[in-house]
Short mmCIF file of C-alpha atoms in Angstrom, two decimals:
data_model
loop_
_atom_site.label_atom_id
_atom_site.label_comp_id
_atom_site.label_asym_id
_atom_site.label_seq_id
_atom_site.Cartn_x
_atom_site.Cartn_y
_atom_site.Cartn_z
CA UNK A 13 -50.96 -26.93 -68.20
CA UNK A 14 -48.28 -28.68 -70.22
CA UNK A 15 -45.42 -26.68 -71.71
CA UNK A 16 -44.56 -27.28 -75.33
CA UNK A 17 -41.36 -29.13 -76.21
CA UNK A 18 -40.26 -26.15 -78.33
CA UNK A 19 -40.38 -23.91 -75.24
CA UNK A 20 -38.49 -26.44 -73.14
CA UNK A 21 -35.75 -26.77 -75.79
CA UNK A 22 -35.47 -22.99 -75.92
CA UNK A 23 -34.95 -22.78 -72.15
CA UNK A 24 -32.46 -25.66 -72.25
CA UNK A 25 -30.49 -23.86 -74.98
CA UNK A 26 -30.34 -20.64 -72.96
CA UNK A 27 -29.26 -22.56 -69.87
CA UNK A 28 -26.50 -24.32 -71.81
CA UNK A 29 -25.35 -21.01 -73.29
CA UNK A 30 -25.15 -19.43 -69.83
CA UNK A 31 -23.11 -22.36 -68.52
CA UNK A 32 -20.65 -22.20 -71.42
CA UNK A 33 -20.17 -18.44 -71.11
CA UNK A 34 -19.76 -18.74 -67.33
CA UNK A 35 -17.21 -21.51 -67.69
CA UNK A 36 -15.28 -19.57 -70.30
CA UNK A 37 -15.26 -16.44 -68.16
CA UNK A 38 -14.42 -18.44 -65.06
CA UNK A 39 -11.35 -19.96 -66.69
CA UNK A 40 -10.10 -17.03 -68.76
CA UNK A 41 -10.01 -14.25 -66.17
CA UNK A 42 -8.02 -16.08 -63.44
CA UNK A 43 -5.55 -17.36 -66.03
CA UNK A 44 -5.03 -13.90 -67.50
CA UNK A 45 -4.64 -12.33 -64.07
CA UNK A 46 -2.10 -14.86 -62.84
CA UNK A 47 -0.21 -14.68 -66.14
CA UNK A 48 0.01 -10.92 -65.76
CA UNK A 49 1.06 -11.10 -62.12
CA UNK A 50 3.72 -13.71 -62.88
CA UNK A 51 5.70 -10.97 -64.60
CA UNK A 52 6.30 -9.39 -61.20
CA UNK A 53 8.36 -12.40 -60.09
CA UNK A 54 6.73 -13.02 -56.72
CA UNK A 55 5.04 -16.42 -56.54
CA UNK A 56 3.29 -15.46 -53.32
CA UNK A 57 1.70 -12.45 -55.04
CA UNK A 58 0.59 -14.63 -57.97
CA UNK A 59 -1.10 -17.16 -55.67
CA UNK A 60 -2.70 -14.47 -53.50
CA UNK A 61 -3.96 -12.55 -56.53
CA UNK A 62 -5.30 -15.72 -58.16
CA UNK A 63 -7.17 -16.77 -55.02
CA UNK A 64 -8.58 -13.28 -54.54
CA UNK A 65 -9.84 -13.25 -58.12
CA UNK A 66 -11.42 -16.69 -57.75
CA UNK A 67 -13.30 -15.53 -54.64
CA UNK A 68 -14.38 -12.28 -56.27
CA UNK A 69 -15.45 -14.11 -59.44
CA UNK A 70 -17.46 -16.66 -57.45
CA UNK A 71 -19.28 -13.89 -55.59
CA UNK A 72 -19.90 -11.98 -58.81
CA UNK A 73 -21.24 -15.00 -60.70
CA UNK A 74 -23.33 -16.05 -57.70
CA UNK A 75 -24.96 -12.64 -57.39
CA UNK A 76 -25.45 -12.44 -61.15
CA UNK A 77 -27.23 -15.79 -61.17
CA UNK A 78 -29.29 -14.88 -58.12
CA UNK A 79 -30.47 -11.55 -59.52
CA UNK A 80 -31.50 -12.88 -62.95
#
């Protein structure tokens, strides 16, 4: 059975939307976290917090994509 081009465009649009939202979330949250932590004055804390958030975000996005 052949899928219609309308259906394929609809799926492609949803996929693109998910990628854009994921990219936006993936860039905004680490930046906001490190900007907030930079007020504490400890560069080691900023780097550690940023890396921890990147790992947690990757796990969260991975599980979210897997469960959908």
